Amino acid sequence: MDKTEDYKQYHAYPIEMIMYPDHVFAPVGADELFNRPNDFFFAGNESPARRNVYEGLKDSGLKLDWTWTNETGEIPHDEWISRARQSKLFAACDGGGYNCERIYQLIYTGVLLKQKNNQFVLRDFTQGFNCLKVSENPLEKEIDFLKMIIQNKERLHSIYMGGIKNIEKFYSPSFRNSYILQVLYTNNIN
């Protein structure tokens, strides 16, 4: 759904995916997160938005573990998780649509770096509180903010824990079930 559109006339409501229950790991401590060798991780197919984010970050002085899997195909899942755990942040950028499933699988591995877009979601992540955000073409001030956060162990860890709390509260099966029932009740659908 696009936040610039009015869906009320269609009685349409946003619904998000939920966290992947087999990807729930114990959160890491501030020292472990801060001392990881890479700043960002991304592995996936190329898209215009993903390419733009990459181009904006690649010469920033930040250490990226960024892999395009177009020709080679997906990397093995265990390797994907392991590589994400070697970075402070993981990037979630638009592919074929607004959404990116990485959030629901990698939120326990590091801080979410979310590309800003027009996706209309019920409970979005909040810049500097439970994620970090950059424009599709990252601005210098956004990159400077990322650098500041990456160099601040306590703030980095606080955002990481905020992301985990957000996904557990608003992207859980129980929250989604309650939300669906509330929409049905509000619209007198029995």
Coordinates of N, CA, C and O in Angstrom, one line a residue:
M1 N 0.8 -1.2 0.0 CA 0.0 0.0 0.0 C 0.9 1.2 0.0 O 2.0 1.3 0.6
D2 N 0.4 2.3 -0.7 CA 1.2 3.5 -0.8 C 0.6 4.6 0.1 O -0.6 4.8 0.0
K3 N 1.4 5.2 1.0 CA 0.8 6.2 1.9 C 0.3 7.5 1.3 O -0.3 8.3 2.0
T4 N 0.5 7.6 0.0 CA 0.0 8.8 -0.7 C -1.4 8.6 -1.2 O -2.1 9.5 -1.7
E5 N -1.9 7.3 -1.1 CA -3.3 7.0 -1.5 C -4.2 6.9 -0.4 O -3.9 6.7 0.8
D6 N -5.5 7.1 -0.7 CA -6.6 7.1 0.3 C -7.3 5.7 0.1 O -8.0 5.5 -0.9
Y7 N -7.2 4.9 1.1 CA -7.8 3.5 0.9 C -9.1 3.4 1.7 O -9.8 2.3 1.6
K8 N -9.6 4.4 2.4 CA -10.8 4.3 3.2 C -12.0 4.0 2.3 O -12.9 3.2 2.8
Q9 N -12.1 4.5 1.1 CA -13.2 4.2 0.3 C -13.3 2.7 -0.1 O -14.4 2.2 -0.5
Y10 N -12.2 2.1 -0.1 CA -12.2 0.6 -0.4 C -12.2 -0.3 0.8 O -12.2 -1.5 0.6
H11 N -12.3 0.3 2.0 CA -12.2 -0.4 3.2 C -11.0 -1.4 3.2 O -11.1 -2.5 3.6
A12 N -9.9 -0.8 2.7 CA -8.6 -1.6 2.7 C -7.7 -1.1 3.8 O -7.6 0.1 4.2
Y13 N -7.1 -2.1 4.4 CA -6.2 -1.8 5.6 C -4.9 -2.5 5.4 O -4.8 -3.6 4.8
P14 N -3.8 -1.9 5.9 CA -2.5 -2.5 5.7 C -2.3 -3.7 6.6 O -2.9 -3.8 7.7
I15 N -1.6 -4.7 6.1 CA -1.3 -5.8 6.9 C 0.1 -6.2 6.5 O 0.5 -6.3 5.4
E16 N 0.9 -6.4 7.5 CA 2.3 -6.7 7.3 C 2.6 -8.2 7.6 O 1.8 -8.9 8.2
M17 N 3.8 -8.6 7.1 CA 4.2 -9.9 7.4 C 4.5 -10.0 8.9 O 4.6 -8.9 9.6
I18 N 4.8 -11.2 9.4 CA 5.2 -11.3 10.8 C 6.6 -11.8 10.9 O 7.1 -12.3 9.9
M19 N 7.2 -11.6 12.1 CA 8.6 -12.1 12.3 C 8.6 -13.6 12.0 O 7.6 -14.3 12.3
Y20 N 9.7 -14.0 11.6 CA 9.9 -15.5 11.3 C 10.3 -16.1 12.6 O 11.3 -15.9 13.2
P21 N 9.4 -17.0 13.2 CA 9.7 -17.6 14.5 C 10.9 -18.4 14.5 O 11.6 -18.5 15.6
D22 N 11.4 -19.0 13.4 CA 12.6 -19.8 13.4 C 13.9 -18.9 13.3 O 15.0 -19.4 13.2
H23 N 13.7 -17.6 13.3 CA 14.8 -16.6 13.2 C 14.9 -15.8 14.5 O 15.5 -14.7 14.5
V24 N 14.3 -16.3 15.6 CA 14.4 -15.5 16.8 C 15.7 -16.0 17.6 O 15.8 -17.2 17.9
F25 N 16.6 -15.1 17.7 CA 17.9 -15.4 18.4 C 18.0 -14.6 19.6 O 17.3 -13.6 19.8
A26 N 18.8 -15.0 20.5 CA 19.1 -14.2 21.7 C 19.8 -12.9 21.3 O 20.7 -13.0 20.5
P27 N 19.3 -11.8 21.8 CA 20.0 -10.5 21.4 C 21.4 -10.5 21.9 O 21.8 -11.1 22.9
V28 N 22.3 -9.8 21.1 CA 23.7 -9.7 21.5 C 23.9 -8.5 22.4 O 23.1 -7.5 22.4
G29 N 25.0 -8.5 23.1 CA 25.3 -7.3 23.9 C 25.9 -6.2 23.2 O 26.3 -6.3 22.0
A30 N 26.0 -5.1 23.8 CA 26.5 -3.8 23.2 C 28.0 -4.0 22.7 O 28.3 -3.6 21.6
D31 N 28.8 -4.7 23.4 CA 30.2 -4.9 23.0 C 30.3 -5.7 21.8 O 31.0 -5.4 20.8
E32 N 29.6 -6.8 21.7 CA 29.6 -7.7 20.6 C 29.1 -7.0 19.3 O 29.7 -7.0 18.3
L33 N 28.0 -6.3 19.4 CA 27.5 -5.5 18.3 C 28.4 -4.5 17.8 O 28.7 -4.4 16.6
F34 N 29.0 -3.7 18.7 CA 29.9 -2.6 18.4 C 31.2 -3.1 17.7 O 31.8 -2.4 16.9
N35 N 31.7 -4.2 18.2 CA 33.0 -4.7 17.7 C 32.9 -5.6 16.4 O 33.9 -6.2 16.0
R36 N 31.8 -5.6 15.8 CA 31.7 -6.4 14.5 C 32.6 -5.8 13.4 O 32.7 -4.6 13.4
P37 N 33.1 -6.6 12.6 CA 34.1 -6.1 11.5 C 33.4 -5.3 10.5 O 34.1 -4.4 9.9
N38 N 32.1 -5.4 10.2 CA 31.5 -4.7 9.1 C 30.4 -3.7 9.6 O 29.9 -4.0 10.7
D39 N 30.2 -2.7 8.9 CA 29.2 -1.7 9.3 C 27.8 -2.2 8.8 O 26.8 -2.0 9.5
F40 N 27.8 -2.6 7.5 CA 26.5 -3.0 6.8 C 26.6 -4.3 6.2 O 27.6 -4.7 5.6
F41 N 25.4 -5.0 6.1 CA 25.3 -6.2 5.4 C 24.1 -6.2 4.5 O 23.0 -5.7 4.9
F42 N 24.3 -6.6 3.2 CA 23.2 -6.9 2.3 C 23.6 -7.9 1.3 O 24.7 -7.9 0.8
A43 N 22.7 -8.9 1.1 CA 22.9 -9.9 0.0 C 21.5 -10.1 -0.6 O 20.6 -10.4 0.1
G44 N 21.5 -9.9 -1.9 CA 20.2 -10.1 -2.6 C 20.3 -9.6 -4.0 O 21.3 -9.1 -4.5
N45 N 19.2 -9.8 -4.7 CA 19.1 -9.3 -6.1 C 19.1 -7.8 -6.2 O 18.7 -7.1 -5.3
E46 N 19.6 -7.4 -7.3 CA 19.7 -5.9 -7.6 C 18.4 -5.4 -8.0 O 17.6 -6.1 -8.6
S47 N 18.1 -4.2 -7.6 CA 16.9 -3.4 -8.0 C 17.4 -2.0 -8.1 O 18.4 -1.6 -7.5
P48 N 16.6 -1.1 -8.7 CA 17.0 0.3 -8.8 C 17.2 0.9 -7.4 O 18.2 1.6 -7.2
A49 N 16.3 0.7 -6.5 CA 16.4 1.3 -5.2 C 17.6 0.8 -4.4 O 18.4 1.5 -3.8
R50 N 17.8 -0.5 -4.5 CA 19.0 -1.1 -3.8 C 20.3 -0.6 -4.4 O 21.2 -0.4 -3.7
R51 N 20.3 -0.5 -5.7 CA 21.5 0.0 -6.4 C 21.8 1.4 -5.9 O 22.9 1.8 -5.6
N52 N 20.8 2.3 -5.9 CA 20.9 3.6 -5.4 C 21.5 3.7 -4.0 O 22.3 4.6 -3.7
V53 N 20.9 2.9 -3.1 CA 21.4 2.9 -1.7 C 22.8 2.5 -1.7 O 23.7 3.2 -1.0
Y54 N 23.2 1.4 -2.4 CA 24.5 1.0 -2.4 C 25.5 2.0 -2.9 O 26.5 2.3 -2.3
E55 N 25.1 2.7 -4.1 CA 26.0 3.7 -4.6 C 26.2 4.9 -3.7 O 27.3 5.4 -3.6
G56 N 25.1 5.2 -2.9 CA 25.3 6.3 -1.9 C 26.1 5.9 -0.7 O 26.7 6.8 -0.1
L57 N 26.2 4.6 -0.4 CA 27.0 4.2 0.8 C 28.4 3.8 0.5 O 29.3 3.8 1.3
K58 N 28.7 3.3 -0.8 CA 29.9 2.6 -1.1 C 31.2 3.4 -0.9 O 32.2 2.9 -0.5
D59 N 31.1 4.7 -1.1 CA 32.3 5.6 -0.9 C 32.2 6.4 0.3 O 32.9 7.4 0.5
S60 N 31.4 6.0 1.3 CA 31.2 6.8 2.5 C 32.3 6.6 3.6 O 32.3 7.3 4.6
G61 N 33.1 5.6 3.3 CA 34.1 5.3 4.4 C 33.7 4.2 5.3 O 34.4 3.8 6.2
L62 N 32.4 3.8 5.2 CA 31.8 2.8 6.0 C 32.1 1.4 5.4 O 32.2 1.3 4.2
K63 N 32.3 0.4 6.2 CA 32.6 -0.9 5.7 C 31.4 -1.7 5.3 O 30.6 -2.1 6.2
L64 N 31.2 -2.0 4.0 CA 30.0 -2.7 3.6 C 30.3 -4.2 3.2 O 31.4 -4.4 2.5
D65 N 29.5 -5.1 3.6 CA 29.5 -6.5 3.1 C 28.3 -6.5 2.2 O 27.2 -6.8 2.7
W66 N 28.4 -6.2 0.9 CA 27.2 -6.1 0.0 C 27.5 -7.0 -1.1 O 28.4 -6.9 -1.8
T67 N 26.5 -7.9 -1.4 CA 26.6 -8.9 -2.4 C 25.4 -8.9 -3.3 O 24.3 -9.1 -2.8
W68 N 25.6 -8.8 -4.6 CA 24.5 -8.9 -5.6 C 24.5 -10.4 -5.9 O 25.5 -11.0 -6.3
T69 N 23.3 -11.0 -5.8 CA 23.2 -12.5 -6.0 C 22.5 -12.8 -7.4 O 22.1 -13.9 -7.6
N70 N 22.4 -11.8 -8.2 CA 21.6 -11.9 -9.5 C 22.0 -13.2 -10.3 O 21.2 -14.0 -10.6
E71 N 23.3 -13.2 -10.6 CA 23.8 -14.3 -11.5 C 24.1 -15.6 -10.7 O 23.9 -16.7 -11.2
T72 N 24.6 -15.4 -9.5 CA 25.0 -16.6 -8.7 C 23.9 -17.2 -8.0 O 24.0 -18.4 -7.5
G73 N 22.8 -16.6 -7.8 CA 21.6 -17.1 -7.0 C 21.9 -16.8 -5.5 O 22.8 -16.2 -5.1
E74 N 20.9 -17.3 -4.7 CA 21.0 -17.0 -3.3 C 22.2 -17.7 -2.7 O 22.6 -18.8 -3.1
I75 N 22.7 -17.0 -1.6 CA 23.8 -17.7 -0.9 C 23.1 -18.6 0.1 O 21.9 -18.4 0.5
P76 N 23.8 -19.7 0.6 CA 23.1 -20.6 1.5 C 22.6 -19.8 2.8 O 23.3 -18.9 3.2
H77 N 21.5 -20.2 3.3 CA 20.8 -19.5 4.3 C 21.7 -19.4 5.6 O 21.8 -18.3 6.2
D78 N 22.4 -20.4 6.0 CA 23.3 -20.4 7.2 C 24.4 -19.3 6.9 O 24.7 -18.6 7.9
E79 N 24.9 -19.3 5.7 CA 26.0 -18.3 5.4 C 25.4 -16.9 5.5 O 26.0 -15.9 6.0
W80 N 24.2 -16.7 5.0 CA 23.5 -15.4 5.0 C 23.3 -14.9 6.4 O 23.6 -13.7 6.7
I81 N 22.8 -15.7 7.3 CA 22.7 -15.4 8.7 C 24.0 -15.1 9.3 O 24.2 -14.1 10.0
S82 N 25.0 -15.9 9.1 CA 26.3 -15.7 9.6 C 27.0 -14.4 9.2 O 27.5 -13.7 10.0
R83 N 26.8 -14.1 7.9 CA 27.4 -12.8 7.4 C 26.6 -11.6 8.0 O 27.2 -10.6 8.3
A84 N 25.3 -11.7 8.2 CA 24.6 -10.7 8.8 C 25.1 -10.4 10.3 O 25.2 -9.3 10.7
R85 N 25.5 -11.5 10.9 CA 25.9 -11.4 12.3 C 27.4 -10.9 12.4 O 27.9 -10.7 13.5
Q86 N 28.0 -10.6 11.3 CA 29.3 -10.0 11.3 C 29.2 -8.5 11.0 O 30.3 -7.8 10.9
S87 N 28.0 -7.9 10.9 CA 27.8 -6.5 10.6 C 27.0 -5.9 11.7 O 26.1 -6.5 12.3
K88 N 27.2 -4.6 11.9 CA 26.4 -3.9 12.9 C 25.0 -3.6 12.4 O 24.0 -3.6 13.2
L89 N 24.8 -3.4 11.1 CA 23.5 -3.1 10.5 C 23.2 -4.1 9.4 O 24.2 -4.5 8.7
F90 N 22.0 -4.3 9.1 CA 21.6 -5.0 7.8 C 20.7 -4.0 7.1 O 19.9 -3.3 7.6
A91 N 20.9 -4.0 5.7 CA 20.1 -3.1 4.9 C 18.8 -3.8 4.4 O 18.8 -4.9 4.0
A92 N 17.7 -3.1 4.5 CA 16.4 -3.5 3.9 C 16.0 -2.4 2.9 O 15.6 -1.4 3.3
C93 N 16.1 -2.8 1.6 CA 15.8 -1.8 0.6 C 14.7 -2.4 -0.4 O 14.7 -3.6 -0.5
D94 N 14.0 -1.6 -1.0 CA 12.9 -2.0 -1.9 C 13.5 -2.9 -3.0 O 14.5 -2.6 -3.6
G95 N 12.8 -4.0 -3.2 CA 13.1 -4.9 -4.3 C 12.0 -4.7 -5.4 O 11.9 -3.6 -6.0
G96 N 11.2 -5.7 -5.6 CA 10.1 -5.5 -6.6 C 8.9 -4.7 -6.1 O 8.1 -4.3 -6.9
G97 N 8.9 -4.5 -4.8 CA 7.8 -3.6 -4.2 C 8.4 -2.9 -3.1 O 9.6 -2.8 -2.9
Y98 N 7.5 -2.4 -2.2 CA 7.9 -1.6 -1.1 C 8.6 -2.5 0.0 O 9.4 -2.0 0.7
N99 N 8.1 -3.7 0.2 CA 8.5 -4.5 1.3 C 9.8 -5.2 1.1 O 10.2 -5.5 0.0
C100 N 10.4 -5.6 2.2 CA 11.6 -6.4 2.2 C 11.6 -7.4 3.3 O 11.5 -7.0 4.5
E101 N 11.6 -8.7 3.0 CA 11.4 -9.7 4.1 C 12.6 -9.8 5.0 O 12.5 -10.4 6.1
R102 N 13.7 -9.2 4.7 CA 14.9 -9.2 5.5 C 14.6 -8.8 7.0 O 15.2 -9.3 7.9
I103 N 13.7 -7.8 7.1 CA 13.4 -7.2 8.4 C 12.9 -8.3 9.3 O 13.3 -8.4 10.5
Y104 N 12.0 -9.2 8.8 CA 11.4 -10.2 9.6 C 12.3 -11.4 9.9 O 12.0 -12.2 10.8
Q105 N 13.4 -11.5 9.2 CA 14.4 -12.6 9.4 C 15.7 -12.2 10.1 O 16.3 -12.9 10.8
L106 N 16.1 -10.9 9.9 CA 17.4 -10.5 10.4 C 17.4 -9.5 11.6 O 18.4 -9.1 12.0
I107 N 16.2 -9.2 12.1 CA 16.1 -8.1 13.1 C 16.9 -8.5 14.4 O 17.4 -7.6 15.1
Y108 N 17.1 -9.8 14.6 CA 17.9 -10.2 15.8 C 19.4 -10.2 15.6 O 20.2 -10.3 16.5
T109 N 19.8 -10.0 14.3 CA 21.2 -10.1 14.0 C 21.9 -8.7 14.1 O 23.1 -8.6 14.3
G110 N 21.2 -7.6 13.9 CA 21.8 -6.3 14.0 C 20.7 -5.2 13.8 O 19.5 -5.5 13.8
V111 N 21.2 -4.0 13.7 CA 20.3 -2.8 13.6 C 19.8 -2.8 12.1 O 20.5 -3.0 11.2
L112 N 18.5 -2.5 12.0 CA 17.8 -2.3 10.7 C 18.2 -1.0 10.1 O 18.0 0.1 10.7
L113 N 18.8 -1.0 8.9 CA 18.9 0.2 8.1 C 17.9 0.1 7.0 O 17.9 -0.8 6.1
K114 N 16.9 0.9 7.1 CA 15.7 0.9 6.2 C 15.7 2.0 5.2 O 16.0 3.2 5.6
Q115 N 15.5 1.7 4.0 CA 15.4 2.7 3.0 C 14.1 3.4 3.1 O 13.0 2.7 3.2
K116 N 14.0 4.7 3.1 CA 12.8 5.4 3.2 C 12.0 5.2 1.9 O 12.5 5.2 0.8
N117 N 10.7 5.0 2.0 CA 9.8 4.8 0.9 C 8.4 5.3 1.2 O 8.1 5.8 2.3
N118 N 7.5 5.1 0.3 CA 6.1 5.5 0.6 C 5.2 4.3 1.0 O 3.9 4.4 0.9
Q119 N 5.7 3.3 1.5 CA 4.9 2.2 2.0 C 4.1 2.6 3.2 O 4.6 3.1 4.1
F120 N 2.8 2.3 3.1 CA 1.8 2.6 4.2 C 1.8 1.3 5.0 O 1.3 0.3 4.6
V121 N 2.3 1.5 6.2 CA 2.3 0.3 7.2 C 1.6 0.8 8.5 O 1.5 1.9 8.8
L122 N 1.1 -0.2 9.1 CA 0.3 0.1 10.4 C 1.3 0.6 11.5 O 1.0 1.6 12.1
R123 N 2.4 -0.1 11.7 CA 3.4 0.3 12.7 C 4.7 0.3 12.1 O 5.4 -0.6 12.1
D124 N 5.1 1.5 11.6 CA 6.4 1.6 10.9 C 7.5 1.7 12.0 O 7.3 2.0 13.2
F125 N 8.7 1.4 11.6 CA 9.9 1.6 12.4 C 10.3 3.1 12.4 O 10.0 3.8 11.5
T126 N 10.8 3.6 13.5 CA 11.1 5.0 13.8 C 12.6 5.3 13.7 O 13.4 4.7 14.5
Q127 N 13.0 6.2 12.9 CA 14.4 6.6 12.7 C 15.0 7.0 14.0 O 14.4 7.8 14.8
G128 N 16.1 6.4 14.3 CA 16.9 6.7 15.5 C 16.4 6.1 16.8 O 17.0 6.3 17.9
F129 N 15.3 5.5 16.8 CA 14.7 4.8 18.0 C 14.7 3.3 17.9 O 15.2 2.6 18.8
N130 N 14.2 2.8 16.7 CA 14.3 1.3 16.6 C 14.8 0.9 15.2 O 14.7 -0.3 14.8
C131 N 15.3 1.9 14.4 CA 16.0 1.6 13.2 C 16.8 2.8 12.7 O 16.7 3.9 13.4
L132 N 17.5 2.7 11.7 CA 18.1 3.8 11.0 C 17.5 3.9 9.6 O 17.3 2.8 9.0
K133 N 17.4 5.1 9.0 CA 16.8 5.2 7.7 C 17.6 6.1 6.8 O 18.2 7.1 7.3
V134 N 17.7 5.8 5.6 CA 18.3 6.6 4.6 C 17.4 6.7 3.4 O 16.5 5.9 3.1
S135 N 17.5 7.8 2.6 CA 16.8 8.0 1.4 C 17.3 7.0 0.3 O 18.3 6.4 0.5
E136 N 16.5 6.8 -0.7 CA 16.9 5.9 -1.8 C 18.2 6.4 -2.4 O 19.1 5.6 -2.7
N137 N 18.4 7.7 -2.4 CA 19.7 8.3 -2.8 C 20.2 9.0 -1.5 O 19.9 10.1 -1.2
P138 N 21.0 8.2 -0.7 CA 21.4 8.7 0.7 C 22.0 10.1 0.6 O 22.9 10.4 -0.2
L139 N 21.5 11.0 1.5 CA 22.0 12.3 1.6 C 23.3 12.3 2.5 O 23.4 11.5 3.4
E140 N 24.1 13.3 2.3 CA 25.3 13.4 3.2 C 25.0 13.5 4.6 O 25.7 12.9 5.5
K141 N 24.0 14.3 5.0 CA 23.6 14.4 6.4 C 23.1 13.0 7.0 O 23.3 12.7 8.1
E142 N 22.5 12.2 6.1 CA 22.0 10.9 6.6 C 23.2 10.0 6.8 O 23.3 9.2 7.8
I143 N 24.2 10.0 5.9 CA 25.4 9.2 6.1 C 26.2 9.7 7.3 O 26.7 8.9 8.1
D144 N 26.3 11.0 7.6 CA 26.9 11.5 8.8 C 26.2 11.0 10.0 O 26.9 10.6 11.0
F145 N 24.9 11.0 10.0 CA 24.1 10.5 11.1 C 24.4 9.0 11.4 O 24.6 8.5 12.5
L146 N 24.5 8.2 10.3 CA 24.8 6.8 10.4 C 26.2 6.6 11.0 O 26.4 5.8 11.9
K147 N 27.2 7.4 10.6 CA 28.5 7.3 11.1 C 28.5 7.6 12.6 O 29.2 6.9 13.4
M148 N 27.8 8.6 13.0 CA 27.7 9.0 14.4 C 27.1 7.9 15.3 O 27.7 7.6 16.3
I149 N 26.1 7.3 14.8 CA 25.4 6.2 15.5 C 26.4 5.0 15.6 O 26.5 4.3 16.6
I150 N 27.0 4.6 14.5 CA 27.9 3.4 14.4 C 29.0 3.6 15.4 O 29.5 2.6 15.9
Q151 N 29.4 4.8 15.7 CA 30.6 5.1 16.5 C 30.1 5.2 18.0 O 31.0 5.4 18.9
N152 N 28.9 5.1 18.3 CA 28.4 5.3 19.6 C 27.8 3.9 20.1 O 26.6 3.6 19.8
K153 N 28.6 3.2 20.9 CA 28.2 1.8 21.2 C 26.8 1.8 21.9 O 26.0 0.9 21.6
E154 N 26.6 2.6 22.9 CA 25.3 2.6 23.7 C 24.1 2.9 22.8 O 23.1 2.3 22.9
R155 N 24.3 3.9 22.0 CA 23.1 4.4 21.1 C 22.9 3.3 20.1 O 21.7 3.0 19.8
L156 N 23.9 2.7 19.5 CA 23.8 1.6 18.5 C 23.0 0.5 19.1 O 22.0 0.0 18.5
H157 N 23.4 0.1 20.3 CA 22.7 -1.1 21.0 C 21.3 -0.7 21.3 O 20.4 -1.6 21.2
S158 N 21.1 0.5 21.8 CA 19.7 0.9 22.1 C 18.8 0.8 20.9 O 17.6 0.4 21.0
I159 N 19.2 1.3 19.7 CA 18.4 1.2 18.5 C 18.2 -0.3 18.1 O 17.1 -0.7 17.7
Y160 N 19.2 -1.1 18.3 CA 19.1 -2.5 18.0 C 18.0 -3.2 18.9 O 17.1 -3.9 18.4
M161 N 18.1 -2.9 20.2 CA 17.1 -3.5 21.1 C 15.7 -2.9 20.8 O 14.7 -3.6 20.9
G162 N 15.6 -1.6 20.4 CA 14.3 -1.0 20.1 C 13.7 -1.7 18.9 O 12.5 -1.9 18.8
G163 N 14.6 -2.1 17.9 CA 14.1 -2.8 16.7 C 13.5 -4.2 17.1 O 12.4 -4.6 16.6
I164 N 14.2 -4.9 18.0 CA 13.7 -6.2 18.5 C 12.4 -6.0 19.2 O 11.4 -6.8 19.0
K165 N 12.3 -5.0 20.1 CA 11.0 -4.8 20.8 C 9.9 -4.4 19.9 O 8.8 -4.9 20.1
N166 N 10.2 -3.6 18.9 CA 9.1 -3.2 17.9 C 8.6 -4.5 17.1 O 7.4 -4.6 17.0
I167 N 9.5 -5.3 16.7 CA 9.1 -6.5 15.9 C 8.3 -7.5 16.8 O 7.3 -8.1 16.4
E168 N 8.8 -7.6 18.0 CA 8.1 -8.5 18.9 C 6.7 -8.0 19.3 O 5.7 -8.8 19.5
K169 N 6.5 -6.7 19.4 CA 5.2 -6.2 19.8 C 4.2 -6.1 18.6 O 3.1 -6.4 18.7
F170 N 4.7 -5.5 17.5 CA 3.8 -5.2 16.4 C 3.9 -6.1 15.2 O 3.1 -5.9 14.2
Y171 N 4.8 -7.1 15.2 CA 4.9 -8.0 14.0 C 4.9 -9.4 14.5 O 5.5 -10.3 13.9
S172 N 4.2 -9.7 15.5 CA 4.0 -11.0 16.1 C 2.7 -11.6 15.6 O 1.8 -10.9 15.2
P173 N 2.6 -12.9 15.6 CA 1.3 -13.5 15.2 C 0.1 -13.0 16.1 O -1.0 -12.8 15.6
S174 N 0.3 -12.9 17.4 CA -0.8 -12.5 18.3 C -1.2 -11.0 18.0 O -2.4 -10.7 18.0
F175 N -0.3 -10.1 17.7 CA -0.7 -8.7 17.3 C -1.4 -8.7 16.0 O -2.5 -8.1 15.9
R176 N -1.0 -9.5 15.0 CA -1.7 -9.5 13.8 C -3.1 -10.1 13.9 O -4.0 -9.5 13.3
N177 N -3.2 -11.1 14.7 CA -4.5 -11.7 14.9 C -5.5 -10.7 15.6 O -6.6 -10.5 15.2
S178 N -5.0 -10.0 16.6 CA -5.8 -9.0 17.3 C -6.2 -7.8 16.3 O -7.3 -7.4 16.4
Y179 N -5.2 -7.4 15.5 CA -5.5 -6.4 14.6 C -6.6 -6.8 13.6 O -7.5 -6.0 13.3
I180 N -6.5 -8.0 13.0 CA -7.5 -8.4 12.1 C -8.9 -8.5 12.7 O -9.9 -8.0 12.1
L181 N -8.9 -9.0 13.9 CA -10.2 -9.1 14.6 C -10.8 -7.7 14.9 O -12.0 -7.4 14.8
Q182 N -9.9 -6.7 15.2 CA -10.3 -5.4 15.5 C -10.9 -4.7 14.2 O -11.9 -4.1 14.2
V183 N -10.3 -5.0 13.1 CA -10.7 -4.4 11.8 C -12.1 -5.0 11.4 O -13.0 -4.3 11.0
L184 N -12.3 -6.3 11.6 CA -13.5 -7.0 11.4 C -14.6 -6.4 12.3 O -15.7 -6.1 11.8
Y185 N -14.3 -6.3 13.6 CA -15.3 -5.8 14.5 C -15.7 -4.3 14.2 O -16.9 -4.0 14.2
T186 N -14.7 -3.5 13.9 CA -14.9 -2.1 13.6 C -15.8 -1.9 12.4 O -16.6 -1.0 12.3
N187 N -15.7 -2.9 11.4 CA -16.5 -2.8 10.2 C -17.7 -3.7 10.2 O -18.3 -4.0 9.2
N188 N -18.1 -4.1 11.4 CA -19.3 -5.0 11.6 C -19.3 -6.2 10.7 O -20.3 -6.5 10.1
I189 N -18.2 -6.8 10.6 CA -18.1 -8.1 9.9 C -18.0 -9.2 10.9 O -17.0 -9.3 11.7
N190 N -19.0 -10.1 10.9 CA -19.0 -11.2 11.9 C -18.6 -12.5 11.2 O -18.9 -12.8 10.2

